Short mmCIF file of C-alpha atoms in Angstrom, two decimals:
data_model
loop_
_atom_site.label_atom_id
_atom_site.label_comp_id
_atom_site.label_asym_id
_atom_site.label_seq_id
_atom_site.Cartn_x
_atom_site.Cartn_y
_atom_site.Cartn_z
CA MET Y 55 16.23 79.43 -16.85
CA THR Y 56 13.81 78.48 -14.11
CA THR Y 57 13.59 78.82 -10.34
CA PHE Y 58 14.63 75.90 -8.15
CA GLN Y 59 16.33 75.07 -4.87
CA SER Y 60 18.21 71.91 -3.91
CA ALA Y 61 20.74 70.88 -1.29
CA LEU Y 62 23.66 71.54 -3.67
CA PHE Y 63 22.51 74.23 -6.11
CA SER Y 64 19.88 76.95 -6.35
CA SER Y 65 18.52 79.71 -8.55
CA PRO Y 66 15.91 81.41 -6.34
CA GLU Y 67 14.49 83.67 -9.07
CA GLY Y 68 15.79 81.85 -12.14
CA ARG Y 69 18.61 84.33 -12.76
CA SER Y 70 21.52 83.31 -10.54
CA PHE Y 71 23.89 80.38 -10.06
CA ASN Y 72 24.56 79.26 -6.49
CA SER Y 73 26.61 76.22 -5.48
CA TYR Y 74 26.97 74.82 -1.97
CA VAL Y 75 29.03 71.75 -2.87
CA PRO Y 76 31.88 71.10 -0.40
CA MET Y 77 35.20 71.21 -2.29
CA PRO Y 78 38.03 70.27 0.11
CA PHE Y 79 41.66 70.94 -0.78
CA THR Y 80 44.96 70.41 1.03
CA LYS Y 81 47.44 72.96 -0.36
CA HIS Y 82 45.79 75.35 -2.77
CA ALA Y 83 42.66 75.94 -4.89
CA ARG Y 84 41.77 78.06 -7.92
CA ILE Y 85 38.38 78.99 -9.37
CA VAL Y 86 38.20 80.12 -13.01
CA LEU Y 87 35.10 81.56 -14.71
CA VAL Y 88 35.20 81.45 -18.52
CA ASN Y 89 32.85 83.40 -20.80
CA GLU Y 90 32.28 81.17 -23.84
CA GLY Y 91 29.62 83.46 -25.30
CA ARG Y 92 29.94 86.18 -27.94
CA GLN Y 93 28.96 89.10 -25.68
CA LYS Y 94 30.67 90.68 -22.73
CA GLN Y 95 28.94 90.07 -19.42
CA LEU Y 96 28.90 91.89 -16.11
CA LEU Y 97 29.73 89.45 -13.32
CA PHE Y 98 29.11 89.63 -9.59
CA TYR Y 99 30.41 86.82 -7.42
CA ASP Y 100 31.60 85.78 -4.01
CA VAL Y 101 33.55 82.74 -2.85
CA ASN Y 102 33.39 81.52 0.74
CA PHE Y 103 35.94 79.18 2.29
CA THR Y 104 37.12 78.00 5.67
CA LYS Y 105 40.82 77.79 6.47
CA LEU Y 106 41.86 74.83 8.63
CA LYS Y 107 45.18 73.92 10.21
CA LYS Y 108 44.57 70.40 8.93
CA HIS Y 109 41.70 68.19 7.89
CA ALA Y 110 40.27 65.85 10.48
CA LYS Y 111 40.75 62.84 8.20
CA LYS Y 112 41.75 61.86 4.68
CA ILE Y 113 39.77 63.97 2.24
CA ALA Y 114 38.30 63.31 -1.17
CA TYR Y 115 38.39 65.80 -4.04
CA PHE Y 116 35.26 67.04 -5.81
CA HIS Y 117 34.91 66.31 -9.54
CA ALA Y 118 32.31 67.06 -12.22
CA TYR Y 119 32.00 65.45 -15.65
CA TRP Y 120 29.75 66.52 -18.55
CA SER Y 121 28.72 64.13 -21.33
CA ASN Y 122 26.03 63.61 -23.93
CA SER Y 123 24.49 60.66 -25.71
CA ALA Y 124 25.74 61.40 -29.24
CA ALA Y 125 27.78 58.19 -29.29
CA ALA Y 126 25.04 55.93 -27.91
CA GLY Y 127 22.98 53.95 -30.40
CA LEU Y 128 19.69 52.07 -30.17
CA ALA Y 129 19.54 49.74 -27.15
CA GLU Y 130 22.79 51.23 -25.80
CA ASP Y 131 22.76 52.83 -22.35
CA PHE Y 132 23.93 56.42 -22.06
CA GLU Y 133 26.91 56.78 -19.73
CA ILE Y 134 26.19 59.47 -17.17
CA LEU Y 135 29.59 58.75 -15.67
CA PRO Y 136 32.06 56.63 -17.68
CA ARG Y 137 34.10 54.24 -15.55
CA VAL Y 138 36.23 56.33 -13.22
CA LYS Y 139 39.06 54.67 -11.33
CA GLY Y 140 39.97 55.22 -7.71
CA GLU Y 141 38.30 55.37 -4.32
CA GLY Y 142 35.41 57.75 -3.88
CA ARG Y 143 31.72 58.54 -3.82
CA PHE Y 144 29.14 59.15 -6.56
CA LEU Y 145 27.31 62.29 -5.44
CA GLY Y 146 24.63 62.49 -8.12
CA THR Y 147 23.75 64.00 -11.46
CA ASN Y 148 21.82 66.58 -13.45
CA ILE Y 149 20.29 65.21 -16.66
CA SER Y 150 18.58 66.96 -19.55
CA VAL Y 151 16.62 65.25 -22.31
CA ILE Y 152 15.47 66.72 -25.62
CA THR Y 153 13.39 64.10 -27.36
CA ASP Y 154 13.59 63.39 -31.07
CA ASN Y 155 10.57 64.83 -32.91
CA VAL Y 156 9.95 61.48 -34.60
CA TYR Y 157 8.70 60.04 -31.29
CA GLY Y 158 5.93 62.65 -31.00
CA THR Y 159 4.39 62.77 -27.53
CA THR Y 160 5.31 59.22 -26.53
CA TRP Y 161 6.97 59.02 -23.13
CA PHE Y 162 10.78 58.87 -22.95
CA GLY Y 163 11.33 58.15 -19.26
CA GLU Y 164 11.24 54.40 -18.68
CA GLY Y 165 15.03 53.98 -18.55
CA GLU Y 166 16.66 52.54 -15.43
CA VAL Y 167 19.68 54.19 -13.82
CA LYS Y 168 22.46 51.69 -13.05
CA ALA Y 169 25.57 52.09 -10.87
CA TYR Y 170 28.42 49.69 -11.61
CA LEU Y 171 30.74 49.59 -8.60
CA ASP Y 172 34.10 47.95 -7.88
CA GLY Y 173 34.50 45.68 -10.87
CA ASP Y 174 30.83 45.18 -11.83
CA ASN Y 175 30.58 44.06 -15.42
CA GLN Y 176 27.32 42.65 -16.78
CA HIS Y 177 25.25 43.33 -13.68
CA PRO Y 178 25.35 46.58 -11.65
CA THR Y 179 25.37 46.77 -7.87
CA LEU Y 180 22.55 49.33 -7.92
CA VAL Y 181 19.69 49.49 -10.42
CA GLY Y 182 16.46 51.46 -10.38
CA THR Y 183 12.98 50.83 -11.76
CA GLY Y 184 12.67 53.76 -14.15
CA THR Y 185 13.57 57.40 -14.73
CA GLU Y 186 10.71 58.96 -12.76
CA ASP Y 187 11.36 56.64 -9.83
CA TYR Y 188 15.04 57.59 -9.77
CA ILE Y 189 14.14 61.23 -9.21
CA GLY Y 190 11.54 60.37 -6.57
CA SER Y 191 8.38 60.85 -8.61
CA ALA Y 192 5.96 58.59 -10.50
CA TRP Y 193 3.97 58.43 -13.73
CA ASN Y 194 2.86 61.59 -15.57
CA LEU Y 195 5.90 63.58 -14.37
CA GLY Y 196 5.36 67.24 -13.49
CA PRO Y 197 7.82 70.00 -12.51
CA PHE Y 198 9.11 70.10 -8.91
CA SER Y 199 12.29 70.78 -6.95
CA GLN Y 200 13.31 69.37 -3.57
CA LEU Y 201 16.53 68.99 -1.60
CA TYR Y 202 17.86 65.81 -3.18
CA GLN Y 203 15.69 65.31 -6.27
CA GLY Y 204 13.69 67.36 -8.70
CA ALA Y 205 12.58 68.09 -12.24
CA PRO Y 206 12.68 71.87 -12.66
CA ILE Y 207 11.89 71.67 -16.38
CA VAL Y 208 9.07 69.46 -17.69
CA ASP Y 209 7.94 70.95 -21.01
CA LYS Y 210 5.72 68.37 -22.67
CA GLU Y 211 4.89 70.69 -25.56
CA LYS Y 212 8.53 71.18 -26.58
CA GLN Y 213 9.47 67.73 -25.21
CA GLN Y 214 12.32 69.13 -23.11
CA TYR Y 215 13.14 67.90 -19.62
CA ALA Y 216 15.73 68.60 -16.92
CA PHE Y 217 15.98 66.69 -13.64
CA TYR Y 218 18.43 65.84 -10.87
CA ARG Y 219 19.16 63.34 -8.09
CA TYR Y 220 21.77 63.86 -5.38
CA HIS Y 221 22.90 60.89 -3.28
CA ILE Y 222 23.42 62.70 -0.01
CA PRO Y 223 21.14 60.76 2.38
CA ASP Y 224 21.75 57.56 0.36
CA PRO Y 225 25.53 57.65 -0.24
CA VAL Y 226 27.03 55.61 -3.08
CA TYR Y 227 30.64 54.72 -2.23
CA PHE Y 228 33.19 52.80 -4.30
CA ASN Y 229 36.64 51.41 -3.49
CA ALA Y 230 38.13 50.81 -6.96
CA ASP Y 231 35.93 52.14 -9.75
CA CYS Y 232 32.47 53.43 -10.64
CA LYS Y 233 30.31 53.74 -13.77
CA VAL Y 234 26.76 55.10 -13.93
CA THR Y 235 24.40 54.71 -16.90
CA ILE Y 236 20.76 55.24 -17.88
CA GLN Y 237 18.77 53.28 -20.44
CA GLN Y 238 17.36 55.16 -23.42
CA MET Y 239 13.91 53.69 -23.05
CA GLY Y 240 10.38 54.99 -23.43
CA GLY Y 241 6.84 53.77 -23.66
CA GLY Y 242 3.67 54.09 -25.69
CA GLY Y 243 0.90 52.24 -27.48
CA ARG Y 244 1.38 49.65 -30.21
CA ASP Y 245 0.00 51.74 -33.08
CA LEU Y 246 2.01 54.81 -32.07
CA ILE Y 247 5.22 52.76 -32.10
CA ARG Y 248 4.33 51.31 -35.48
CA GLY Y 249 3.90 54.85 -36.82
CA ILE Y 250 7.25 55.94 -35.38
CA ALA Y 251 9.04 53.04 -37.09
CA LYS Y 252 7.27 53.79 -40.38
CA ALA Y 253 8.43 57.42 -40.12
CA GLY Y 254 12.04 56.28 -39.77
CA GLY Y 255 12.33 56.44 -36.00
CA LYS Y 256 14.58 54.00 -34.18
CA VAL Y 257 12.50 51.63 -32.03
CA LYS Y 258 12.99 48.25 -30.39
CA PRO Y 259 10.06 46.95 -28.31
CA ILE Y 260 11.23 45.11 -25.19
CA SER Y 261 8.12 44.51 -23.09
CA VAL Y 262 4.35 44.79 -23.18
CA MET Y 263 1.89 44.89 -20.29
CA THR Y 264 -1.02 42.51 -20.90
CA GLN Y 265 -4.02 41.47 -18.82
CA LYS Y 266 -2.02 38.42 -17.72
CA GLY Y 267 1.01 40.50 -16.72
CA MET Y 268 4.15 41.86 -18.32
CA VAL Y 269 5.64 39.98 -21.26
CA LYS Y 270 9.42 40.38 -21.67
CA LEU Y 271 9.71 40.33 -25.45
CA MET Y 272 13.47 39.76 -25.54
CA GLU Y 273 13.05 36.61 -23.43
CA GLU Y 274 9.74 35.35 -24.86
CA THR Y 275 9.89 33.09 -27.90
CA GLY Y 276 7.00 32.89 -30.31
CA PHE Y 277 5.28 36.11 -29.19
CA PRO Y 278 3.76 38.05 -32.14
CA ASP Y 279 5.84 40.84 -33.69
CA ILE Y 280 4.60 44.38 -33.00
CA ASN Y 281 3.55 44.66 -36.65
CA ASP Y 282 1.40 41.56 -36.28
CA ASP Y 283 -2.27 42.31 -35.53
CA LYS Y 284 -2.11 39.61 -32.85
CA PHE Y 285 0.21 41.89 -30.84
CA PRO Y 286 -1.95 43.39 -28.04
CA ALA Y 287 -3.45 46.78 -28.90
CA ASP Y 288 -4.13 49.54 -26.36
CA GLU Y 289 -1.47 48.16 -24.03
CA TRP Y 290 1.65 49.87 -22.68
CA VAL Y 291 4.78 48.91 -24.60
CA ASN Y 292 8.29 49.74 -23.38
CA PHE Y 293 10.76 50.27 -26.21
CA TYR Y 294 14.33 51.35 -26.77
CA ARG Y 295 14.67 54.71 -28.54
CA VAL Y 296 17.34 57.35 -29.20
CA ASP Y 297 17.00 60.88 -27.81
CA ASN Y 298 19.37 63.73 -26.97
CA TYR Y 299 20.63 63.19 -23.41
CA SER Y 300 23.13 65.41 -21.62
CA ALA Y 301 24.34 64.95 -18.06
CA THR Y 302 26.72 66.36 -15.51
CA ALA Y 303 27.90 63.79 -12.98
CA TYR Y 304 29.26 64.82 -9.59
CA PHE Y 305 31.63 62.62 -7.65
CA TYR Y 306 34.42 62.63 -5.09
CA LEU Y 307 37.73 60.89 -5.70
CA ASP Y 308 40.82 60.25 -3.61
CA SER Y 309 42.87 62.13 -6.21
CA PRO Y 310 42.55 65.68 -7.61
CA GLN Y 311 42.88 64.16 -11.11
CA SER Y 312 40.69 61.54 -12.78
CA ASN Y 313 41.09 59.34 -15.84
CA LEU Y 314 38.19 61.07 -17.63
CA PRO Y 315 38.66 63.46 -20.59
CA ALA Y 316 38.52 67.25 -20.31
CA LEU Y 317 35.32 69.25 -20.78
CA ALA Y 318 33.99 69.03 -24.35
CA PRO Y 319 34.06 72.24 -26.45
CA LEU Y 320 31.04 74.56 -26.40
CA GLU Y 321 29.88 73.61 -29.92
CA GLN Y 322 29.54 69.98 -28.87
CA ARG Y 323 27.75 70.85 -25.64
CA LEU Y 324 25.16 72.98 -27.46
CA LYS Y 325 24.51 70.54 -30.30
CA GLY Y 326 20.86 69.59 -30.57
CA ILE Y 327 19.56 72.25 -28.18
CA LYS Y 328 16.38 73.81 -29.53
CA ASN Y 329 16.00 77.57 -29.79
CA ASN Y 330 12.86 78.61 -27.91
CA LYS Y 331 12.65 82.03 -29.58
#
């Protein structure tokens, strides 16, 4: 655990769990805490709520959905939020990434976050320019935490990352449906990518930055293959890869029930997490 503070959650000393997410309800509400561990735990808690005679306007219900990238293959985007149906608002997400050892120290975070709204199919309504940009930072990501965006965990030695983005000042509304994804895309040098492929790693180069500008390899015909010595050396190459992504998406919906599946069992949620001890 680590210390952080945001507009929705905080852990001031890295040993507590605080949530300030508004969770409106009309008739009744219930909060259940489940210990899925093997040891008994001592729990202190408090729940604050405001009782109203009636809400000022039609309310939306708070939802959270956890998922991981186990089902996503090479060149397939990871679904942070599978398509949810109804009227509502995408509030944001926490994402963790544990990179596959085969990729070494090459950078994982070139993937764009995409929001498909109200019937979007091939092209999303909203699309970013890369993972670091989505969380408000830039190249050579370091740890930080702010109100609406942050990366509390950036461990480049263990290749473990955790970051968040909350769409509070930049609301993302939808009238019929919403799906949010992130590309599994990284970057590195030509020879490093060759070595990864030789070691059995899944790679698919998609662009290379040259002195004349960026070459989009999937659109360019006749450009040398990355294993060809004519392929530019010492240049930045973006490539699809496959790492261990997990995410919790937060959203509001006009119904207390969604069409998404229930929370996955603990064994599935812990799969692939490295033991730091």
